[in-house]
Coordinates of C-alpha atoms and ligand atoms in Angstrom, one line a residue:
M98 CA -166.6 105.1 143.9
M99 CA -164.2 103.6 141.5
R100 CA -166.1 101.2 138.9
Y101 CA -164.6 97.9 137.8
A102 CA -164.3 97.5 134.0
S103 CA -164.9 94.2 133.4
A104 CA -164.8 94.7 129.8
V105 CA -161.2 95.0 129.8
V106 CA -158.9 92.0 130.6
F107 CA -155.5 92.3 132.1
S108 CA -154.0 89.0 133.8
F109 CA -152.7 90.9 136.8
D110 CA -150.8 88.9 139.4
N111 CA -149.5 91.6 141.7
S112 CA -146.3 90.5 143.5
Y113 CA -145.5 93.9 145.0
A114 CA -148.6 94.6 146.5
R115 CA -148.3 91.2 148.3
L116 CA -145.3 92.6 150.2
P117 CA -146.0 94.0 153.3
D118 CA -148.2 97.5 154.1
R119 CA -145.0 99.4 154.5
F120 CA -143.9 99.2 151.3
Y121 CA -146.7 101.2 149.7
A122 CA -149.9 103.0 150.3
R123 CA -153.3 101.5 149.0
T124 CA -154.7 104.2 146.9
S125 CA -157.0 104.6 143.8
P126 CA -156.4 107.0 140.8
T127 CA -158.5 110.1 141.0
A128 CA -161.2 109.9 137.9
V129 CA -161.1 112.7 135.3
R130 CA -163.5 114.7 133.7
K131 CA -163.3 113.8 129.8
P132 CA -160.8 111.1 129.1
W133 CA -159.5 111.3 125.3
L134 CA -157.2 108.5 124.1
L135 CA -154.0 110.2 122.3
A136 CA -152.0 107.1 121.6
L137 CA -152.1 103.5 122.2
N138 CA -149.0 101.5 121.8
E139 CA -150.1 98.5 120.0
P140 CA -147.0 96.5 119.6
L141 CA -146.6 96.7 123.4
A142 CA -150.2 95.9 124.1
A143 CA -150.0 92.8 122.3
L144 CA -146.6 91.8 124.1
L145 CA -148.6 92.4 127.2
G146 CA -151.4 90.1 125.9
L147 CA -153.7 92.9 125.8
D148 CA -156.5 93.5 123.3
A149 CA -156.0 96.8 121.6
T150 CA -159.6 97.2 120.6
E151 CA -160.9 96.9 124.3
L152 CA -158.2 99.3 125.4
R153 CA -159.7 101.6 122.6
S154 CA -163.1 101.0 123.9
D155 CA -164.7 103.5 126.4
A156 CA -164.2 101.0 129.2
G157 CA -160.5 100.5 128.0
V158 CA -159.7 104.5 128.2
A159 CA -161.6 104.6 131.2
V160 CA -158.9 102.2 132.7
L161 CA -156.3 104.2 131.3
A162 CA -157.4 107.4 132.4
G163 CA -157.8 106.0 135.8
N164 CA -161.8 106.4 135.8
A165 CA -162.2 102.6 136.0
I166 CA -160.3 99.8 137.6
A167 CA -159.7 96.7 135.9
E168 CA -160.4 93.4 137.4
G169 CA -157.6 91.8 139.2
S170 CA -155.9 95.1 139.6
D171 CA -154.7 96.2 143.1
P172 CA -153.8 100.0 143.0
I173 CA -150.6 101.0 145.1
A174 CA -148.5 104.0 145.5
L175 CA -145.0 103.1 146.3
A176 CA -143.0 104.4 149.1
Y177 CA -139.4 105.3 148.5
A178 CA -136.8 108.2 149.4
G179 CA -133.7 109.5 147.4
H180 CA -131.1 111.9 147.2
Q181 CA -132.2 114.7 145.0
F182 CA -129.1 116.6 143.7
G183 CA -127.0 115.3 146.5
G184 CA -129.5 115.6 149.1
F185 CA -131.2 113.1 150.9
V186 CA -134.8 113.2 151.1
G187 CA -136.3 110.2 153.3
Q188 CA -139.5 110.7 152.3
L189 CA -140.7 110.6 148.8
G190 CA -143.0 107.8 147.1
D191 CA -145.0 107.8 144.1
G192 CA -147.0 111.1 144.3
R193 CA -148.5 111.3 141.2
A194 CA -148.5 107.5 140.1
V195 CA -150.3 104.6 140.7
L196 CA -149.1 101.2 140.0
L197 CA -152.2 99.3 138.9
G198 CA -150.5 95.9 139.2
E199 CA -148.2 93.6 137.1
V200 CA -148.8 91.6 134.0
V201 CA -146.7 88.6 132.9
G202 CA -146.4 89.2 129.2
K203 CA -146.5 86.8 126.0
D204 CA -142.4 87.0 126.5
G205 CA -143.0 85.6 130.2
K206 CA -141.4 88.6 131.6
R207 CA -143.2 90.5 134.3
R208 CA -143.9 93.9 133.8
D209 CA -145.3 97.0 135.9
I210 CA -148.4 98.6 134.8
Q211 CA -148.4 102.0 136.2
L212 CA -150.5 105.2 135.6
K213 CA -148.7 108.5 135.9
G214 CA -150.4 111.7 136.3
S215 CA -153.6 109.8 137.7
G216 CA -154.2 112.2 141.1
P217 CA -153.4 112.7 144.6
T218 CA -151.8 109.8 146.6
P219 CA -150.6 109.7 150.2
F220 CA -147.1 110.8 149.1
S221 CA -148.3 113.5 147.1
R222 CA -146.8 116.0 149.7
C223 CA -148.0 119.6 148.4
G224 CA -148.3 118.3 144.7
D225 CA -151.6 118.2 142.6
G226 CA -150.9 114.4 141.7
R227 CA -151.1 115.6 138.1
A228 CA -149.2 115.8 135.0
A229 CA -149.5 118.0 131.7
L230 CA -149.6 117.1 128.3
G231 CA -146.2 118.1 127.2
P232 CA -144.4 116.1 129.4
V233 CA -146.5 113.1 129.0
L234 CA -146.0 113.5 125.1
R235 CA -142.3 113.6 125.6
E236 CA -142.1 110.4 127.8
Y237 CA -144.1 108.7 125.4
I238 CA -141.8 109.8 122.3
V239 CA -138.2 109.4 124.1
S240 CA -139.0 106.0 126.0
E241 CA -140.4 104.6 122.9
A242 CA -137.3 105.9 121.2
M243 CA -134.7 104.7 123.7
F244 CA -136.5 101.0 123.2
A245 CA -136.0 101.1 119.4
L246 CA -132.5 102.1 120.2
G247 CA -131.8 99.5 121.9
I248 CA -131.6 100.9 125.0
P249 CA -133.2 99.4 128.3
T250 CA -136.1 101.6 129.1
T251 CA -139.4 102.0 131.0
R252 CA -141.9 102.1 128.1
A253 CA -145.1 103.7 127.1
L254 CA -148.4 101.7 126.6
A255 CA -150.8 105.0 126.4
A256 CA -151.4 108.3 126.6
V257 CA -154.7 109.8 127.5
A258 CA -155.9 113.5 128.1
T259 CA -158.0 114.2 131.0
G260 CA -160.0 117.1 129.8
E261 CA -159.1 118.9 133.2
P262 CA -156.3 121.5 133.4
V263 CA -153.3 121.1 135.5
L264 CA -152.1 124.7 137.1
R265 CA -148.5 125.1 136.6
E266 CA -147.5 128.6 136.0
S267 CA -149.9 129.1 133.7
P268 CA -152.7 126.5 133.4
L269 CA -152.0 123.6 130.9
P270 CA -153.9 120.6 129.3
G271 CA -153.7 117.5 131.7
A272 CA -152.7 114.0 130.6
V273 CA -152.1 110.6 132.1
I274 CA -149.6 108.3 130.8
T275 CA -149.5 104.3 131.3
R276 CA -145.8 103.3 132.2
V277 CA -144.5 100.0 131.7
A278 CA -141.7 98.8 133.6
A279 CA -139.8 95.3 134.7
S280 CA -140.5 96.8 138.1
H281 CA -140.5 100.5 139.8
M282 CA -137.8 99.4 142.5
R283 CA -135.4 102.3 142.8
V284 CA -132.1 102.8 144.6
G285 CA -134.2 105.2 146.6
T286 CA -136.5 102.4 147.6
F287 CA -133.8 100.7 149.8
E288 CA -132.7 103.9 150.9
Y289 CA -136.3 104.3 152.3
F290 CA -136.0 101.4 154.4
A291 CA -132.2 102.0 155.5
A292 CA -133.3 105.1 156.8
R293 CA -136.0 103.5 158.8
E294 CA -133.1 100.6 159.9
D295 CA -135.6 98.4 158.9
V296 CA -133.4 95.2 157.8
D297 CA -136.4 93.0 157.5
A298 CA -138.0 95.1 154.6
L299 CA -134.2 95.4 153.0
T300 CA -134.0 91.5 153.3
M301 CA -137.4 91.0 151.6
L302 CA -137.0 93.7 149.3
T303 CA -133.6 92.4 148.0
E304 CA -135.3 89.0 147.6
H305 CA -138.1 90.3 145.4
A306 CA -135.6 92.2 143.5
L307 CA -133.2 89.2 142.9
E308 CA -136.4 87.3 141.9
R309 CA -137.4 89.8 139.6
H310 CA -134.5 90.6 137.8
F311 CA -131.6 88.3 138.8
P312 CA -132.9 85.1 140.0
E313 CA -129.3 83.2 140.1
G314 CA -128.7 85.8 142.8
L315 CA -131.1 83.7 145.5
A316 CA -128.6 81.0 145.0
A317 CA -125.9 83.5 146.0
P318 CA -124.1 82.7 149.2
N319 CA -124.8 86.4 149.9
R320 CA -127.8 87.9 148.2
A321 CA -127.4 91.3 148.8
L322 CA -123.9 91.5 147.2
A323 CA -125.1 89.7 144.3
L324 CA -127.8 92.3 144.0
L325 CA -125.4 95.0 144.3
D326 CA -123.0 93.1 141.8
H327 CA -126.0 93.0 139.2
V328 CA -127.4 96.4 139.4
V329 CA -123.8 97.8 139.5
G330 CA -123.4 95.9 136.0
A331 CA -126.7 97.0 134.6
H332 CA -126.0 100.7 135.1
A333 CA -122.5 100.4 133.7
S334 CA -123.9 99.0 130.9
L335 CA -126.9 101.4 130.3
V336 CA -125.1 104.5 131.0
A337 CA -122.4 103.5 128.3
K338 CA -125.3 103.1 125.9
W339 CA -126.8 106.4 126.9
L340 CA -123.4 107.7 125.9
G341 CA -123.7 106.3 122.6
V342 CA -126.7 108.1 121.2
G343 CA -125.8 111.3 123.1
F344 CA -128.6 111.1 125.9
V345 CA -128.4 113.5 128.7
H346 CA -131.3 112.1 131.5
G347 CA -131.1 115.3 133.2
V348 CA -132.1 114.2 136.7
M349 CA -130.4 111.1 137.6
N350 CA -131.3 111.1 141.3
T351 CA -131.5 108.3 143.3
D352 CA -135.2 107.8 143.2
N353 CA -135.0 107.9 139.4
T354 CA -132.4 105.0 139.4
S355 CA -133.8 101.9 138.7
I356 CA -132.7 98.3 140.1
S357 CA -133.6 96.9 137.1
G358 CA -131.3 98.7 134.9
E359 CA -133.9 100.3 132.9
T360 CA -133.6 104.2 131.9
L361 CA -136.4 105.7 134.5
D362 CA -138.1 108.9 134.5
Y363 CA -138.2 111.1 131.4
G364 CA -138.4 114.8 133.0
P365 CA -135.8 117.1 131.4
C366 CA -133.9 114.6 129.6
A367 CA -132.5 115.7 126.2
F368 CA -130.1 114.6 123.3
L369 CA -126.9 116.1 122.1
D370 CA -127.3 118.1 118.9
E371 CA -123.5 119.2 118.6
Y372 CA -120.8 116.8 120.9
D373 CA -120.1 118.8 124.2
P374 CA -119.4 116.6 126.7
R375 CA -120.1 119.1 129.5
K376 CA -124.0 119.6 128.1
K377 CA -126.7 120.3 130.1
F378 CA -130.1 121.1 129.6
S379 CA -132.2 121.0 132.5
S380 CA -133.4 124.4 134.0
I381 CA -132.7 123.2 138.0
D382 CA -129.2 121.4 137.2
T383 CA -127.6 124.6 137.7
A384 CA -124.2 123.1 138.5
G385 CA -124.1 120.7 135.7
R386 CA -124.0 118.0 138.1
Y387 CA -125.8 115.5 135.7
A388 CA -123.9 117.0 132.4
F389 CA -123.4 114.6 129.7
M390 CA -120.1 113.2 130.8
N391 CA -120.5 113.5 134.2
Q392 CA -123.7 110.9 133.9
P393 CA -120.9 107.5 134.4
G394 CA -119.7 109.4 137.9
M395 CA -123.3 110.0 138.8
A396 CA -124.3 106.6 138.3
K397 CA -121.7 105.2 140.3
W398 CA -122.3 108.0 143.0
N399 CA -126.2 106.5 143.1
L400 CA -124.6 102.8 143.0
A401 CA -122.7 103.7 146.1
R402 CA -125.8 105.1 147.6
L403 CA -127.5 101.4 147.2
A404 CA -124.2 99.7 148.4
E405 CA -124.7 101.7 151.6
A406 CA -128.3 101.0 152.0
L407 CA -127.5 97.3 151.5
L408 CA -124.5 97.4 154.2
P409 CA -126.6 95.8 157.3
L410 CA -127.3 92.5 154.8
I411 CA -123.7 92.1 153.6
S412 CA -122.3 91.6 156.6
K413 CA -122.7 92.0 160.4
E414 CA -119.1 92.6 160.9
E415 CA -119.3 96.6 159.5
E416 CA -115.8 96.9 158.1
E417 CA -116.2 93.4 156.5
A418 CA -119.3 94.8 155.2
A419 CA -118.0 98.2 153.7
R420 CA -114.9 96.3 152.2
L421 CA -117.1 94.0 150.3
A422 CA -119.4 96.9 149.3
T423 CA -116.6 99.2 148.1
D424 CA -115.0 96.3 146.1
H425 CA -118.1 95.5 144.0
L426 CA -118.8 99.4 143.7
N427 CA -115.4 99.8 142.4
A428 CA -115.7 97.4 139.9
F429 CA -118.3 99.7 138.2
D430 CA -115.2 101.5 136.5
G431 CA -113.8 98.5 135.1
R432 CA -117.1 97.4 133.6
F433 CA -118.0 100.8 132.5
E434 CA -115.0 101.2 130.5
M435 CA -115.4 98.0 128.9
A436 CA -119.0 98.7 128.2
F437 CA -118.0 102.3 126.6
G438 CA -115.2 100.8 124.7
D439 CA -117.5 97.8 122.9
M440 CA -120.0 100.5 122.4
M441 CA -117.6 103.0 120.7
R442 CA -115.6 100.1 119.0
K443 CA -119.3 99.2 117.5
K444 CA -119.9 102.6 116.4
L445 CA -116.3 102.9 114.7
G446 CA -117.1 99.5 112.8
I447 CA -114.4 97.9 114.8
V448 CA -115.1 94.4 115.4
T449 CA -111.5 93.0 117.1
E450 CA -110.2 94.3 120.1
A451 CA -106.9 96.2 120.2
P452 CA -105.0 98.3 122.8
G453 CA -105.4 101.4 121.2
D454 CA -109.0 101.7 120.5
L455 CA -110.2 103.7 123.6
D456 CA -107.6 106.2 122.7
L457 CA -109.0 106.4 119.1
A458 CA -112.4 106.7 120.1
T459 CA -111.6 109.2 122.7
D460 CA -109.4 111.4 120.4
L461 CA -112.3 111.4 118.0
L462 CA -114.4 112.8 120.5
R463 CA -112.1 115.6 121.5
R464 CA -112.1 116.5 118.0
M465 CA -115.9 116.5 117.5
A466 CA -116.0 118.6 120.7
S467 CA -113.7 121.2 119.4
S468 CA -115.3 121.5 116.3
Q469 CA -119.0 121.0 117.5
V470 CA -119.8 118.2 115.2
D471 CA -123.5 117.0 115.1
F472 CA -123.2 113.7 117.0
T473 CA -125.9 111.6 115.2
I474 CA -125.2 113.1 112.0
F475 CA -121.7 112.3 112.2
F476 CA -121.5 108.8 113.1
R477 CA -124.4 108.3 110.4
A478 CA -122.2 109.9 107.9
L479 CA -119.1 108.1 109.0
S480 CA -121.0 104.9 108.4
N481 CA -121.9 105.6 105.1
G482 CA -118.6 106.6 104.5
A483 CA -116.8 103.3 105.4
Q484 CA -118.0 102.0 102.5
Q485 CA -116.2 103.9 100.2
A486 CA -112.4 104.1 101.1
N487 CA -111.9 107.1 98.7
A488 CA -110.9 110.6 99.5
A489 CA -114.0 112.2 98.3
E490 CA -116.5 110.7 100.4
R491 CA -114.2 111.5 103.3
G492 CA -114.4 114.9 102.3
G493 CA -118.3 114.6 102.8
V494 CA -117.9 113.4 106.7
S495 CA -114.8 116.0 107.1
S496 CA -116.8 119.1 106.1
L497 CA -119.1 118.7 109.3
F498 CA -115.8 119.8 110.9
E499 CA -115.0 123.3 111.4
D500 CA -111.6 122.4 110.9
P501 CA -111.6 119.4 108.3
G502 CA -107.7 118.7 109.0
A503 CA -108.9 117.7 112.5
F504 CA -111.1 114.7 111.0
H505 CA -108.6 113.9 108.1
E506 CA -106.0 113.3 110.8
W507 CA -108.1 111.1 112.9
A508 CA -109.7 109.3 109.3
E509 CA -106.0 108.1 108.8
R510 CA -105.6 106.3 112.3
W511 CA -109.1 105.0 111.9
R512 CA -108.4 103.5 108.2
A513 CA -105.3 102.1 109.3
R514 CA -107.1 100.4 112.4
L515 CA -109.6 99.1 109.9
A516 CA -107.3 97.8 107.8
E517 CA -106.4 95.3 110.7
E518 CA -109.7 94.0 110.6
G519 CA -111.2 91.3 108.1
S520 CA -114.6 92.3 107.4
S521 CA -115.5 94.0 104.1
P522 CA -116.4 97.8 103.7
E523 CA -119.8 96.8 102.9
A524 CA -120.5 94.4 105.6
R525 CA -118.7 97.0 108.1
A526 CA -121.0 99.9 106.8
E527 CA -124.1 97.6 107.5
A528 CA -123.1 97.0 110.7
M529 CA -122.1 100.6 111.6
R530 CA -125.7 101.7 110.2
A531 CA -127.1 98.8 112.8
V532 CA -125.8 100.9 115.7
N533 CA -125.5 104.5 114.5
P534 CA -129.1 105.9 114.1
A535 CA -130.4 108.0 111.5
F536 CA -133.3 109.6 113.6
I537 CA -132.9 110.4 117.4
P538 CA -135.5 112.1 119.1
R539 CA -134.2 115.8 118.5
N540 CA -135.2 118.0 121.1
H541 CA -136.4 120.6 118.8
R542 CA -138.7 118.4 116.8
I543 CA -140.5 117.4 120.3
E544 CA -140.9 120.5 121.5
Q545 CA -143.0 121.1 117.9
A546 CA -144.7 118.2 118.2
I547 CA -146.1 119.2 122.0
A548 CA -146.8 122.6 120.7
A549 CA -148.5 121.5 117.9
A550 CA -150.7 119.1 120.5
I551 CA -151.4 122.0 123.1
E552 CA -151.7 125.2 120.6
Q553 CA -153.5 123.4 117.9
S554 CA -154.6 120.3 119.1
D555 CA -152.9 118.7 115.9
L556 CA -151.4 115.1 117.2
E557 CA -150.1 114.5 113.7
P558 CA -146.5 116.0 114.3
F559 CA -146.4 113.4 117.5
H560 CA -147.9 110.3 115.6
T561 CA -145.3 111.1 112.9
L562 CA -142.5 111.5 115.2
A563 CA -143.3 108.7 117.0
H564 CA -143.6 106.3 113.8
V565 CA -140.4 107.5 112.3
L566 CA -138.5 106.8 115.6
A567 CA -139.6 103.3 115.9
R568 CA -137.2 102.3 113.3
P569 CA -134.1 104.6 114.1
F570 CA -131.6 102.5 112.4
D571 CA -133.6 102.8 109.0
D572 CA -132.9 105.2 106.0
Q573 CA -136.4 107.0 106.0
P574 CA -136.1 109.9 103.1
E575 CA -139.6 111.0 103.1
A576 CA -138.5 112.0 106.9
S577 CA -135.2 113.2 106.1
H578 CA -136.3 116.5 107.9
L579 CA -136.7 114.8 111.5
A580 CA -132.9 114.1 111.2
D581 CA -131.7 117.4 110.5
P582 CA -130.0 118.9 113.6
P583 CA -131.9 122.3 114.7
A584 CA -131.6 125.6 112.9
P585 CA -130.6 128.5 115.0
N586 CA -134.0 129.7 115.9
E587 CA -135.1 126.1 116.5
R588 CA -132.3 125.0 119.4
V589 CA -133.5 123.9 122.6
T590 CA -130.8 125.0 125.2
R591 CA -133.4 124.3 128.4
T592 CA -135.9 121.5 129.8
F593 CA -138.0 121.6 132.3
C594 CA -139.0 119.0 135.1
G595 CA -142.3 117.1 134.2
T596 CA -143.9 118.6 137.3
Ligands
AMP40 P1 -139.5 113.4 139.8 O1 -139.1 114.6 139.9 O2 -140.4 113.3 138.6 O3 -138.8 112.2 139.8 O4 -140.4 113.7 141.3 C1 -140.0 113.4 142.6 C2 -140.9 113.5 143.4 O5 -141.7 114.4 143.4 C3 -141.7 112.0 143.4 O6 -141.9 111.5 144.7 C4 -142.9 112.7 142.7 O7 -143.8 111.7 142.6 C5 -143.1 113.7 143.2 N1 -144.0 114.6 142.5 C6 -143.6 115.1 141.2 N2 -144.6 115.7 140.8 C7 -145.5 115.6 141.5 C8 -147.1 116.2 141.4 N3 -147.4 116.8 140.6 N4 -147.7 115.9 142.3 C9 -147.4 115.2 143.6 N5 -146.1 114.5 143.5 C10 -145.3 114.9 142.5
MG41 MG1 -139.0 110.7 139.7

């Protein structure tokens, strides 16, 4: 029997649980043997109006482990479907996650509070409902790093060790992460009801999604189109931001494509070291479907599945519905290109807009790819170099290229373009440093932090990494080793799903 932890106050208001029963399954987390708090995100707790001291207490940790239910919680596992690597699976759902409830934060925003790895649910199929410590620490580090990088993302409130092994290829220590999200509605949630031809549910889901993420859309003459339009824009912007920091999501299935426009599900994700547009890391993505530069195309593909699911709401006339949906979907290309152009201009220190900008950016990326230049190091060095117009400093950046001449040729064009701008070199360098991070969650550093936690029960590397990544745009000389690319023997070439 689940205990209520009355000592911990969450002001839950559970709007999703008020939707009809077929949207979810009522369920409870399964208690674990020996819960132990690994990490608590105090700034996020404060934003959510939660008391960090309460959360750190035994009663608080019991809630974060799923051993107790806080007052006002109405735990549910959400139903959804999804296209996984192109194939439709009609029944997925939260197989190892439980939505505890929703909280309206100090900023007035409503957020889901979810436990992931909290035991089996009616949607677990053959899974154990659990998560291993490694993937939990990875999601904690990367999602919080993404937040600090200014990229829409779910967040991590806490990580708790369970004191129980999870059986994968070998036994691994288990953990539960508390994930915080604007919502957990996915493209796959819409597909779930579309596959069942449940137009009433689609209508309610559309209204719920608009209320939570785009309330202006409730007044639109065509709510489904308004929602589609909004989600298309959110993902065009999101994927451009991913490309700006070298992020490879790795498993962009429609069940991992949020309606809110947040990055969702940190499984086999990774960051580029050297720039390679075809780079993929995930061991199961054999064809490179979700490779770095395929991400915009795959985002659009996922949005096409949303558009299809919404067709019956868009218009009763099939042809009319298809025409409207296609128009809104195809707007993705222009919206992405605009977002990508804005992002690259910022990375290059360009404030005004000129017709050749996109070409300048893609020319650079081509040269970086053929010279295998480290993506993060290059843009940070370019930012610092933007301050000095002299050749010596340019030499510093050019030495990152196998063929320095390839950089010099491009840099001539770049300097000529900057000469058209009004801003001072100092202001430009400052602005560039505010968008070109010194620190990203390097794959090898994540692996090292996880290995230390698992093999030596040493959480110090994890906490250090999380601490440094909270200020990715600040030079932190004492942590410069965390900015370095991997040595040849440290390179991470493959990543694995969190299951
Ligand atoms: P993911 O690849 O993490 O996006 O998960 C895809 C689907 O598999 C979702 O429905 C998950 O809930 C489910 N799933 C993943 N891991 C487990 C697990 N250990 N136990 C039960 N369900 C799982
Ligand atoms: Mg998922």
